[in-house]
Short mmCIF file of C-alpha atoms in Angstrom, two decimals:
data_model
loop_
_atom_site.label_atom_id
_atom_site.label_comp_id
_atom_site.label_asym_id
_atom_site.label_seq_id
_atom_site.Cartn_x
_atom_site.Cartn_y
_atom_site.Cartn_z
CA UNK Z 1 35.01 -23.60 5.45
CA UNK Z 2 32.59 -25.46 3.23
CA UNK Z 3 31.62 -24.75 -0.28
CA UNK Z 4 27.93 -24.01 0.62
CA UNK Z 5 28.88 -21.24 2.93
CA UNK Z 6 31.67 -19.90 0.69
CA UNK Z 7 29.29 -19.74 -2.06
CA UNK Z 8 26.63 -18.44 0.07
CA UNK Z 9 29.25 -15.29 0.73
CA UNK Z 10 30.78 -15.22 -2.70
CA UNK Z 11 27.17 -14.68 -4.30
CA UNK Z 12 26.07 -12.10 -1.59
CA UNK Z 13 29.62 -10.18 -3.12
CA UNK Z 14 28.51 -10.62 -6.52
CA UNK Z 15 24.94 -9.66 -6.57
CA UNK Z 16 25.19 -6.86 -3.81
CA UNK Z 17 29.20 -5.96 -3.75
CA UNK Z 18 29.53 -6.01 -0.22
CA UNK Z 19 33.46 -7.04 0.42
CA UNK Z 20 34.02 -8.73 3.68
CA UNK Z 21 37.48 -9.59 5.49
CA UNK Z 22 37.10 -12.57 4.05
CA UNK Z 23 36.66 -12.00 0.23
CA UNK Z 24 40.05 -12.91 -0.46
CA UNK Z 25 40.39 -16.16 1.19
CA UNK Z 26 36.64 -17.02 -1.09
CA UNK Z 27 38.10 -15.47 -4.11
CA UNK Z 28 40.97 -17.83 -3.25
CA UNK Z 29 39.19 -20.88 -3.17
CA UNK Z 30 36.95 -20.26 -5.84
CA UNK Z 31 40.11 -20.75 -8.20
CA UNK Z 32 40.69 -23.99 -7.15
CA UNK Z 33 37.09 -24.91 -6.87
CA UNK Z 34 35.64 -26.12 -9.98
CA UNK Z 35 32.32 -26.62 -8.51
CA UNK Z 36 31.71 -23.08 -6.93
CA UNK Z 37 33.28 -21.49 -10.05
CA UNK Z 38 30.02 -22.98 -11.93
CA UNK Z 39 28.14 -21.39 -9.36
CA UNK Z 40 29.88 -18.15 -9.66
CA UNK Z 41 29.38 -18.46 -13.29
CA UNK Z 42 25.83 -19.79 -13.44
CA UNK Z 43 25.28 -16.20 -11.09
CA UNK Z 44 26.86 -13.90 -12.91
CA UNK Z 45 25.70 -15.64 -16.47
CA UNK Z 46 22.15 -14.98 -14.45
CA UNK Z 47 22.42 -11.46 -14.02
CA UNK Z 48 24.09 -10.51 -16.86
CA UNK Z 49 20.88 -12.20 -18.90
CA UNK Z 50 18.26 -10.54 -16.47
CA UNK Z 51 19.13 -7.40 -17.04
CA UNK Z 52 19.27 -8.00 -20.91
CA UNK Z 53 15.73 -9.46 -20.35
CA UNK Z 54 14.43 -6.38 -18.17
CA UNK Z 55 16.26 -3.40 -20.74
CA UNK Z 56 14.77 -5.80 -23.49
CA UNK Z 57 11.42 -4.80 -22.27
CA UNK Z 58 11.38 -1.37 -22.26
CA UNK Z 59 14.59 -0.06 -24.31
CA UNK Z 60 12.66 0.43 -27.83
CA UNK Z 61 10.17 2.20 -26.52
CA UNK Z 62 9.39 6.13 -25.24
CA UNK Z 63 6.41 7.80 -23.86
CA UNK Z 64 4.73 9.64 -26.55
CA UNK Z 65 4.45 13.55 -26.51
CA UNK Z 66 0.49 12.77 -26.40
CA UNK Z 67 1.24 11.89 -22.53
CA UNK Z 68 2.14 15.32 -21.50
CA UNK Z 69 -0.76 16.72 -23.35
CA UNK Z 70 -3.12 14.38 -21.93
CA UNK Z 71 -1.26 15.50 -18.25
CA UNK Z 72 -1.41 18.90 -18.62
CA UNK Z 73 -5.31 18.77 -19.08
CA UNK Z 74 -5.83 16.57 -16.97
CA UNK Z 75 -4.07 18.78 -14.24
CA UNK Z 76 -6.10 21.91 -14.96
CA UNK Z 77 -9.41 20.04 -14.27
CA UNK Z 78 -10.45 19.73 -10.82
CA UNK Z 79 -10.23 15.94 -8.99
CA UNK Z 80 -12.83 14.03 -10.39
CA UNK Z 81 -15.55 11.95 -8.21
CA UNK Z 82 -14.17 8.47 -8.23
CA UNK Z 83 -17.13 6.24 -8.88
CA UNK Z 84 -18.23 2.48 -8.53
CA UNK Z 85 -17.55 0.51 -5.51
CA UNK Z 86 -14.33 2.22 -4.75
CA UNK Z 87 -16.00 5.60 -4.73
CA UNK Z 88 -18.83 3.87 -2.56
CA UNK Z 89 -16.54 2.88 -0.35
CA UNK Z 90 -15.05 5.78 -0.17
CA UNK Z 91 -18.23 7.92 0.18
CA UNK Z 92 -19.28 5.45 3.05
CA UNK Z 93 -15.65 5.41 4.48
CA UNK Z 94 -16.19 9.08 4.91
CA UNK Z 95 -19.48 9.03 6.25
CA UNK Z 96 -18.24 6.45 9.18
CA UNK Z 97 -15.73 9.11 9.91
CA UNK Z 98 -18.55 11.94 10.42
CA UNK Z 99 -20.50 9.49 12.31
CA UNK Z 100 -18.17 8.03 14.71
CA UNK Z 101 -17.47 11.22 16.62
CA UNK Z 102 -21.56 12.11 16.48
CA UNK Z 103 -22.28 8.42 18.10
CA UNK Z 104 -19.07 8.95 20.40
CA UNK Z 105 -20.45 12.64 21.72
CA UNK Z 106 -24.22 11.57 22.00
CA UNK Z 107 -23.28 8.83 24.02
CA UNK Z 108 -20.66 10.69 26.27
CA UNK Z 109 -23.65 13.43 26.75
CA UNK Z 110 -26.10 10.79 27.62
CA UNK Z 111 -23.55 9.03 29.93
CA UNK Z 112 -22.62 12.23 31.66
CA UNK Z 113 -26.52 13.23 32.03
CA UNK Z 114 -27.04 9.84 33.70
CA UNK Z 115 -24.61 10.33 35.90
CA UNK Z 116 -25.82 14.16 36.77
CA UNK Z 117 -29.39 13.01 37.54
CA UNK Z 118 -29.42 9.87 39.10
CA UNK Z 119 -28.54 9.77 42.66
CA UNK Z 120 -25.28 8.65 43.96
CA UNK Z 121 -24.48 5.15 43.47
CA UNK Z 122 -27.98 4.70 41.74
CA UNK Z 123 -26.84 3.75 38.68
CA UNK Z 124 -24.37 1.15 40.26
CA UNK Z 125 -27.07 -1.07 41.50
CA UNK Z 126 -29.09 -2.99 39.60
CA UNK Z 127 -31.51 -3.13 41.80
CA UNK Z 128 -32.18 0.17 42.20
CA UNK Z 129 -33.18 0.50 38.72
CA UNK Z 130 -36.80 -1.23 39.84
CA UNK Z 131 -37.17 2.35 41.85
CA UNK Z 132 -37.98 3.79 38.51
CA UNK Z 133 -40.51 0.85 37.40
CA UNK Z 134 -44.23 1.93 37.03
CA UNK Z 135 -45.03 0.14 40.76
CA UNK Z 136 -42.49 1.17 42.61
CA UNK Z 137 -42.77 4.87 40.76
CA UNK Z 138 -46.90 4.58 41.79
CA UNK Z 139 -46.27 3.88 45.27
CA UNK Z 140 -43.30 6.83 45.65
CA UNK Z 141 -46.43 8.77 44.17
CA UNK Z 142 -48.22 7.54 46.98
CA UNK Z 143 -46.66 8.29 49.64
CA UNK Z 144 -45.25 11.94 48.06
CA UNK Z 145 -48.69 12.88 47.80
CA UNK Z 146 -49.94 10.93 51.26
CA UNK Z 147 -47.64 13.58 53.13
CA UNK Z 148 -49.65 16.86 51.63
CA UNK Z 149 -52.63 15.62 50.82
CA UNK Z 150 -55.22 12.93 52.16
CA UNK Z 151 -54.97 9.52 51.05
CA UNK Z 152 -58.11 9.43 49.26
CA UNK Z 153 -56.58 12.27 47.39
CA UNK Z 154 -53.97 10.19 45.26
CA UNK Z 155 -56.67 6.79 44.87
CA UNK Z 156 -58.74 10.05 42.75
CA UNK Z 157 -55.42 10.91 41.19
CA UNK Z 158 -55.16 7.34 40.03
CA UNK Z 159 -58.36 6.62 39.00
CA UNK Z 160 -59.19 9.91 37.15
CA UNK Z 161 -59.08 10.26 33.44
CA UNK Z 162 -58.29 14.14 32.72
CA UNK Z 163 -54.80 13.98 34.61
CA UNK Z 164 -52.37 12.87 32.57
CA UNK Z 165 -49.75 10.77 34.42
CA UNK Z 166 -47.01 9.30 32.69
CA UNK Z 167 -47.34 5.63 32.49
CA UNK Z 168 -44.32 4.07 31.57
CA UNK Z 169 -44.23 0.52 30.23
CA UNK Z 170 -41.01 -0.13 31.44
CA UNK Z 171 -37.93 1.93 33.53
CA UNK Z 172 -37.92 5.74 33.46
CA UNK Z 173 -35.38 7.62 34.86
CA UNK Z 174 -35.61 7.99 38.71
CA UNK Z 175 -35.04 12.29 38.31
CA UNK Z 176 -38.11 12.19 35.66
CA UNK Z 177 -40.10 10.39 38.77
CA UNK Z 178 -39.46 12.41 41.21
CA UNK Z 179 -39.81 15.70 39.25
CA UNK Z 180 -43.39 14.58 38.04
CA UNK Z 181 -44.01 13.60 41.69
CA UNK Z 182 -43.21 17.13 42.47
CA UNK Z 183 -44.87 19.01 39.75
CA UNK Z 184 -47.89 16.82 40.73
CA UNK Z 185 -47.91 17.18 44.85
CA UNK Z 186 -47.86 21.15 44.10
CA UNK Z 187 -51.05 21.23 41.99
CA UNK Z 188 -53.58 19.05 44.45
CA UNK Z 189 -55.19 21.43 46.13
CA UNK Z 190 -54.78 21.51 49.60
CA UNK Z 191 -57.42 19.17 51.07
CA UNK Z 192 -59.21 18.85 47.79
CA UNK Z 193 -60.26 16.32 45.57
CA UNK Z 194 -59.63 16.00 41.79
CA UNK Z 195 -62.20 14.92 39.56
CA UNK L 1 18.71 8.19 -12.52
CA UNK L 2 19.97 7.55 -8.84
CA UNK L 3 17.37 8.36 -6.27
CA UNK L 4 19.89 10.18 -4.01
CA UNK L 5 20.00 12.79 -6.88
CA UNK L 6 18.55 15.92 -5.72
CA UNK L 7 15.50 17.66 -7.97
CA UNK L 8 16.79 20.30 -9.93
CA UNK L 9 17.16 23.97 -8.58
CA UNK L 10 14.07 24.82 -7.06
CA UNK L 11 12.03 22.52 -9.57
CA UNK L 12 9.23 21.34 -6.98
CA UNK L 13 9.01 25.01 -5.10
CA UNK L 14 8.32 26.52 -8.84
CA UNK L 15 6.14 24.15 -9.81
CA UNK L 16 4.16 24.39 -5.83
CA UNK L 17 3.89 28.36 -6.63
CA UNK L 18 1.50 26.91 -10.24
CA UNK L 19 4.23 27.17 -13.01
CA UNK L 20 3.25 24.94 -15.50
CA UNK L 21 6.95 25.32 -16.80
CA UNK L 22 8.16 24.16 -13.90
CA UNK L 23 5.75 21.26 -13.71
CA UNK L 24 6.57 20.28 -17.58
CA UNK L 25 10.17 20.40 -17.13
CA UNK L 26 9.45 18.29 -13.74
CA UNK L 27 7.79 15.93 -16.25
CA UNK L 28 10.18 15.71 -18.40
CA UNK L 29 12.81 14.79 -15.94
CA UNK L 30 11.40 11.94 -13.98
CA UNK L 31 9.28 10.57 -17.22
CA UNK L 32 12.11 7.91 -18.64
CA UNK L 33 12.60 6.27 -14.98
CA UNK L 34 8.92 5.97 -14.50
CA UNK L 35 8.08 5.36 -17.43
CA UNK L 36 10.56 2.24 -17.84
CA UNK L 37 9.15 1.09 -14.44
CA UNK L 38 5.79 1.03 -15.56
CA UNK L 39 6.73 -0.44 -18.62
CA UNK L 40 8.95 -3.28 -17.41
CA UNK L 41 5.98 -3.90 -14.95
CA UNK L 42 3.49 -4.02 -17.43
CA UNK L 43 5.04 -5.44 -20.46
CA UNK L 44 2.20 -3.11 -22.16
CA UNK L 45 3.63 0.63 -23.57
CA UNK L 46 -0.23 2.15 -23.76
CA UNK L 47 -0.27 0.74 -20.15
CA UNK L 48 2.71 2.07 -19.03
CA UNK L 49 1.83 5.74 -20.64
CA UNK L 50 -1.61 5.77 -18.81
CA UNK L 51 0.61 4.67 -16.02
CA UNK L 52 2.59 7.61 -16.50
CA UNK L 53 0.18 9.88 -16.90
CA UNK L 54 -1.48 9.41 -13.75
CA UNK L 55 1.43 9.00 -11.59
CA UNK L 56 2.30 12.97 -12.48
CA UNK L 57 -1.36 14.16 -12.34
CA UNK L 58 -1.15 12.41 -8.86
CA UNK L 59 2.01 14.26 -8.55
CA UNK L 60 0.78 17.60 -9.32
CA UNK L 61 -2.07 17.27 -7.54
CA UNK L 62 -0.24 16.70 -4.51
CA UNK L 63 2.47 19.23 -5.68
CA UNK L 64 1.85 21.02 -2.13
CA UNK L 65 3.30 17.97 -0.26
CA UNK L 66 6.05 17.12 -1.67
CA UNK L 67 9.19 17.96 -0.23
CA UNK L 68 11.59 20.26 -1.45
CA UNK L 69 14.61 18.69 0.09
CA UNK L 70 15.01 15.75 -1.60
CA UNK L 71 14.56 14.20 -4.84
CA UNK L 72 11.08 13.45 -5.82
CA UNK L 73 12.15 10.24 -7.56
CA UNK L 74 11.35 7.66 -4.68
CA UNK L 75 7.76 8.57 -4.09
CA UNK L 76 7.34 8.75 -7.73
CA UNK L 77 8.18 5.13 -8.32
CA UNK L 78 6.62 4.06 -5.34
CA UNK L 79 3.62 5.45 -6.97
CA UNK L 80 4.48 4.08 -10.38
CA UNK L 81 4.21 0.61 -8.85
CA UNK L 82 1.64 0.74 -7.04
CA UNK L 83 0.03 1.77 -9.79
CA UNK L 84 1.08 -0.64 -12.21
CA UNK L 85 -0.05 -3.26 -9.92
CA UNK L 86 -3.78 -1.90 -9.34
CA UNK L 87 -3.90 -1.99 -12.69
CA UNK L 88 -2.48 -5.55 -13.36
CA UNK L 89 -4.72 -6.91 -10.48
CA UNK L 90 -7.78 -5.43 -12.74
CA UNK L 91 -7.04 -6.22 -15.90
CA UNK L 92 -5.80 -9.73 -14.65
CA UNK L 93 -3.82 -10.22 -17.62
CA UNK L 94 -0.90 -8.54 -19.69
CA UNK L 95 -2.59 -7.45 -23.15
CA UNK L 96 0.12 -8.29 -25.29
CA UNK L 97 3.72 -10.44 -24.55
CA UNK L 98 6.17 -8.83 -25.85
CA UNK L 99 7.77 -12.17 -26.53
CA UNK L 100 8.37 -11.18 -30.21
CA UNK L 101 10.01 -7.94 -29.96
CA UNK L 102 12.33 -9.30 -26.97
CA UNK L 103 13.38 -11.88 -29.43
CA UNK L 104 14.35 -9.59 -32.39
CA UNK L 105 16.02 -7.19 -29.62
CA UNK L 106 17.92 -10.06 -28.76
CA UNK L 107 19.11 -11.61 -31.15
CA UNK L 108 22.02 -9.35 -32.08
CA UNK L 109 23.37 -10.05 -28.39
CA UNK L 110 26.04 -12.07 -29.47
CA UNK L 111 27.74 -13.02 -33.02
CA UNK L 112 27.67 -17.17 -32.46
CA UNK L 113 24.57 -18.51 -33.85
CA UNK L 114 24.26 -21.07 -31.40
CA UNK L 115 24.50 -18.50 -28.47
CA UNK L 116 21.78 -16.48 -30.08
CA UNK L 117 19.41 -19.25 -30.41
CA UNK L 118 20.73 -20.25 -26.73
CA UNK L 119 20.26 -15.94 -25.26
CA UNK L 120 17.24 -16.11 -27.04
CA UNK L 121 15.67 -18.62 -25.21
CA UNK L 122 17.00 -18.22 -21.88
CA UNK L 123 15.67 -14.32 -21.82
CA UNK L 124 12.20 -15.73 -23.34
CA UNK L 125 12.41 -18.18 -20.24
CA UNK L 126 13.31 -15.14 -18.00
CA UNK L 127 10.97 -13.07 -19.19
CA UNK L 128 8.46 -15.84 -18.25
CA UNK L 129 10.01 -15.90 -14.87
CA UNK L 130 9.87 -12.70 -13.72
CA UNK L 131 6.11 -12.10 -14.92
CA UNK L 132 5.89 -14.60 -12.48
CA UNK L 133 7.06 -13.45 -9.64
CA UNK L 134 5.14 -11.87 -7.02
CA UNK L 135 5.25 -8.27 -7.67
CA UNK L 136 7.23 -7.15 -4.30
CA UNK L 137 10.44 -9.91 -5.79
CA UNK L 138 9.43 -8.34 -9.71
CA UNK L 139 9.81 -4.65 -7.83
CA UNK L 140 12.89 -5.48 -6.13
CA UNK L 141 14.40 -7.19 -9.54
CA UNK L 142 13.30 -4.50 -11.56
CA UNK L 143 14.46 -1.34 -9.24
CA UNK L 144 18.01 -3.11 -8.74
CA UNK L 145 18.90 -5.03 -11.83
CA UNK L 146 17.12 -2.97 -14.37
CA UNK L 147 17.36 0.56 -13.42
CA UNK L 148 20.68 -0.29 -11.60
CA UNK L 149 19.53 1.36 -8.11
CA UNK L 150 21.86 0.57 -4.93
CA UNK L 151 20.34 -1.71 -1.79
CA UNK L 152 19.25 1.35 0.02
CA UNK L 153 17.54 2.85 -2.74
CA UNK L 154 15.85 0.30 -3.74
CA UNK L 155 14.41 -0.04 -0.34
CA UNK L 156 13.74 3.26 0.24
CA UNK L 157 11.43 2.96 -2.91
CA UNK L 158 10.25 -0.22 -1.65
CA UNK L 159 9.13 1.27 1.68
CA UNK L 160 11.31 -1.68 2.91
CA UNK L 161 14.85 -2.22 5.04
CA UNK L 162 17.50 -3.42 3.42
CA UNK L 163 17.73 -7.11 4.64
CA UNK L 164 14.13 -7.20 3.77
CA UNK L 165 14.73 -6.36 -0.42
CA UNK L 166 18.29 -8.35 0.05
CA UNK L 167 15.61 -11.67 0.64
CA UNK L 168 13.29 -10.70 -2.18
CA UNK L 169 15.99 -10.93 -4.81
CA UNK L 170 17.51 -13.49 -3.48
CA UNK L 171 13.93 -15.28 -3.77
CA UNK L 172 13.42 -13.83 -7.01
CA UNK L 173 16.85 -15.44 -8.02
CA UNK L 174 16.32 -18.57 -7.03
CA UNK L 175 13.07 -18.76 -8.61
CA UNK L 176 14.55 -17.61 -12.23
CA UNK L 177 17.33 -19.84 -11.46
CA UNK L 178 15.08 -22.68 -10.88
CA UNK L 179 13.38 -21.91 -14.33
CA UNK L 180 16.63 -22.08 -16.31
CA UNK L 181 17.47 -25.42 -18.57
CA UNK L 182 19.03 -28.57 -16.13
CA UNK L 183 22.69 -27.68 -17.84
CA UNK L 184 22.79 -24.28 -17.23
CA UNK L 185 21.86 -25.17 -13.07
CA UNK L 186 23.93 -28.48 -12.73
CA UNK L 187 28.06 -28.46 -11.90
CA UNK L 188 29.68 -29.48 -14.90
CA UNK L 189 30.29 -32.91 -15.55
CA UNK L 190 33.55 -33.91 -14.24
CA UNK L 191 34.72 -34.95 -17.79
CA UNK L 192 34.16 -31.39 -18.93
CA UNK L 193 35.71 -29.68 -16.04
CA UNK L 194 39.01 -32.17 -17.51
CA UNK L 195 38.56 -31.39 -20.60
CA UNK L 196 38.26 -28.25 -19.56
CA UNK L 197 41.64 -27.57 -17.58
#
C-alpha cells in the first residue's frame, strides 16, 4: 500500500478517530516510515496549535451580567418593526403573498365565467371570437331584430340617437351580444318605428 | 457542552408556560457555548455579547417552538452563526484583532524560549488562517476543534451530513496547513531524520 493512501487513512484516524481493520497494519508502517511520521506529526502538531489558537480567542473573556439585563428587556417588549430595505422587503414579501392568491382567484373566476357563458367550443376557436366584433355583432342585430320586426325597423335602430347601443371598439363577449340583442328585440314595438 | 445533552428538567416547558426563572436559568446554561461561538467567530467580545443577546431574545421569542425533547443547544448555535455571519457580512471587517492578547495568552504555552517565539507565531499565522476561511470551513473548525463537538454533532449544527463537514475540515486543514512556515510542511531532511535515529 502506498504512503499517500496510508497517510490519507492514518490522518482520517487522527483528526476524526475512526479505527478501521486496518489501523494496525498503518500504525505499523508509520514506525518504520520516516516520511509519514512527519506527516503524522506535522497533523497532530496542527491540531494541537489550532485549538490553542481557537481557546486563545475566547478563553479570557465572559459575557457580562449587562447581557442578561439587556435580554430580559428586550424580551418583555413586543417584536419590533424591522426597518430599511430588509423590512421593505419584507413588507413587500408579504404583500406578494396577499396578492398572489387575490390574482390567482380573480383569474380562476374570470376563467370559469368564460367558460359558463360562451358557447361550447367558442372559446376554442379563434375565429369565432370575430362573432363578438362590432360587424359581425351589428349584423346578428340585424337579423335578431329582422325576424320580429320589419327591416326598416333596425336601419331606425341604427341610425337613431336616443337608443343607446353598445358600441364596442373591439371584442365583447358573445353572451353580452346576444343578451343586448334580446333586451333590444323585446322593446321594438311590434310593427313600429323608433325615432 | 455536548449537544446530545438533554435541557435540564423541564427547562424549555417552564420557560414556554412565561417563567422568567426558567428562561434566566435557560440563559445561563447555554450562554458560555454560544457565547464562545460568537466570540471565536467574531474575534470582537461587544460583538459576540450583542450576538448573544439576540440569539436568546430570538430564543424566547420563539420559546413556543422549541422542542422539549431534546437539547436546545443545536438550534442555538445554528442561530449563533448565522448570526455572527450577518453581522460580519455588514460590518465587513473585524473591529479589533485580537492579535495582541492571543500573543500574551500564548506565550506561557511552553517553557523553551525558542518554542514560545516559534507557538507564538504559528497561532498568530493560524489565527490569520482561519479568519480566512470561508465561514462554513471556520464553522466546522470552530464547532469540532474548539468546542470539541463529535462529527455528528457538528453536522447536526451545521444543518449538514457528516461526509459533507468531514470535507470542510479537511479543506480548512489544508488551507492552515498551506499557511504554515516551508519547515514545518516539508519531510525532514534526510540528514536530520539520521541524525535523528
Amino acid at each position: 500500500m502506498s504512503c499517500r493512501r496510508i497517510r490519507r487513512e492514518l490522518l482520517d484516524l487522527l483528526r476524526f478517530g475512526d479505527p478501521s481493520s486496518r489501523t494496525d497494519t498503518y500504525l505499523g508502517h508509520v514506525e518504520r516510515c520516516p516520511d509519514c511520521q512527519h506527516e503524522v506529526a506535522v497533523d497532530t502538531r496542527l491540531a494541537r496549535e489550532l485549538r490553542l489558537a481557537l481557546r486563545a480567542r475566547v478563553d479570557a473573556y465572559e459575557p457580562s451580567p449587562a447581557v442578561w439585563r439587556g435580554i430580559r428587556l428586550r424580551a418583555a417588549d413586543p417584536e419590533p418593526a424591522r426597518e430599511g430595505w430588509t423590512g421593505a422587503l419584507i413588507a413587500a414579501g408579504r404583500a406578494v403573498r396577499v396578492m398572489v392568491p387575490v390574482a390567482a382567484i380573480m383569474l380562476a373566476a374570470v376563467f370559469s365565467w368564460t367558460q359558463l357563458d360562451t358557447p361550447v367550443g367558442m372559446h376554442e376557436l379563434a375565429a369565432d371570437r370575430a362573432l363578438a366584433s362590432r360587424a359581425h355583432w351589428q349584423e346578428r342585430i340585424s337579423a335578431a331584430v329582422v325576424v320580429e320586426q320589419p327591416r326598416r325597423a333596425v336601419d331606425n335602430i341604427a341610425s337613431s340617437p336616443s337608443i343607446q347601443l353598445p358600441r364596442p371598439s373591439g371584442e365583447i363577449p358573445y353572451a353580452e351580444a346576444v343578451n343586448s340583442v334580446k333586451v333590444f328585440t323585446t322593446q321594438v314595438p311590434s310593427g313600429g318605428v323608433i325615432r | 457542552m455536548p449537544v446530545g445533552t438533554t435541557q435540564p428538567d423541564g427547562l424549555v416547558e417552564r420557560m414556554q408556560s412565561g417563567e422568567l426563572d426558567a428562561f434566566e436559568e435557560f440563559f445561563n446554561t447555554y450562554k458560555r457555548p454560544v457565547y464562545t461561538t460568537a466570540l471565536a467567530i467574531t474575534r470582537d467580545p461587544f460583538l459576540a455579547e450583542e450576538i448573544l443577546q439576540d440569539c436568546f431574545v430570538k430564543a424566547y421569542r420563539v420559546r413556543h417552538r422549541l422542542r422539549r425533547d431534546v437539547s436546545p443547544l443545536p438550534w442555538l448555535q445554528r442561530v449563533t452563526t448565522n448570526l455572527c455571519y450577518s453581522r460580519i457580512a455588514r460590518r465587513r471587517a473585524f473591529v479589533e484583532p485580537l492579535t495582541t492578547l492571543i500573543t500574551n495568552l500564548v506565550a506561557d504555552l511552553t517553557s523553551r524560549p525558542d518554542q514560545v517565539v516559534e507557538s507564538r507565531e504559528i497561532i498568530e499565522v493560524l489565527q490569520r488562517g482561519i479568519d480566512a476561511l470561508p465561514p462554513k470551513q471556520q464553522t466546522a473548525i470552530i464547532l469540532y476543534y474548539l468546542h470539541g463537538y463529535s462529527l455528528a454533532e457538528a453536522a447536526e449544527i451545521a444543518v449538514c451530513n457528516v461526509g459533507t463537514m468531514k470535507s470542510r475540515l479537511h479543506y480548512a486543514l489544508k488551507a492552515l496547513r498551506a499557511r504554515l512556515p516551508e519547515e514545518r510542511r516539508a519531510p525532514l531532511p534526510v540528514a536530520l531524520r539520521v541524525t535523528e535515529r
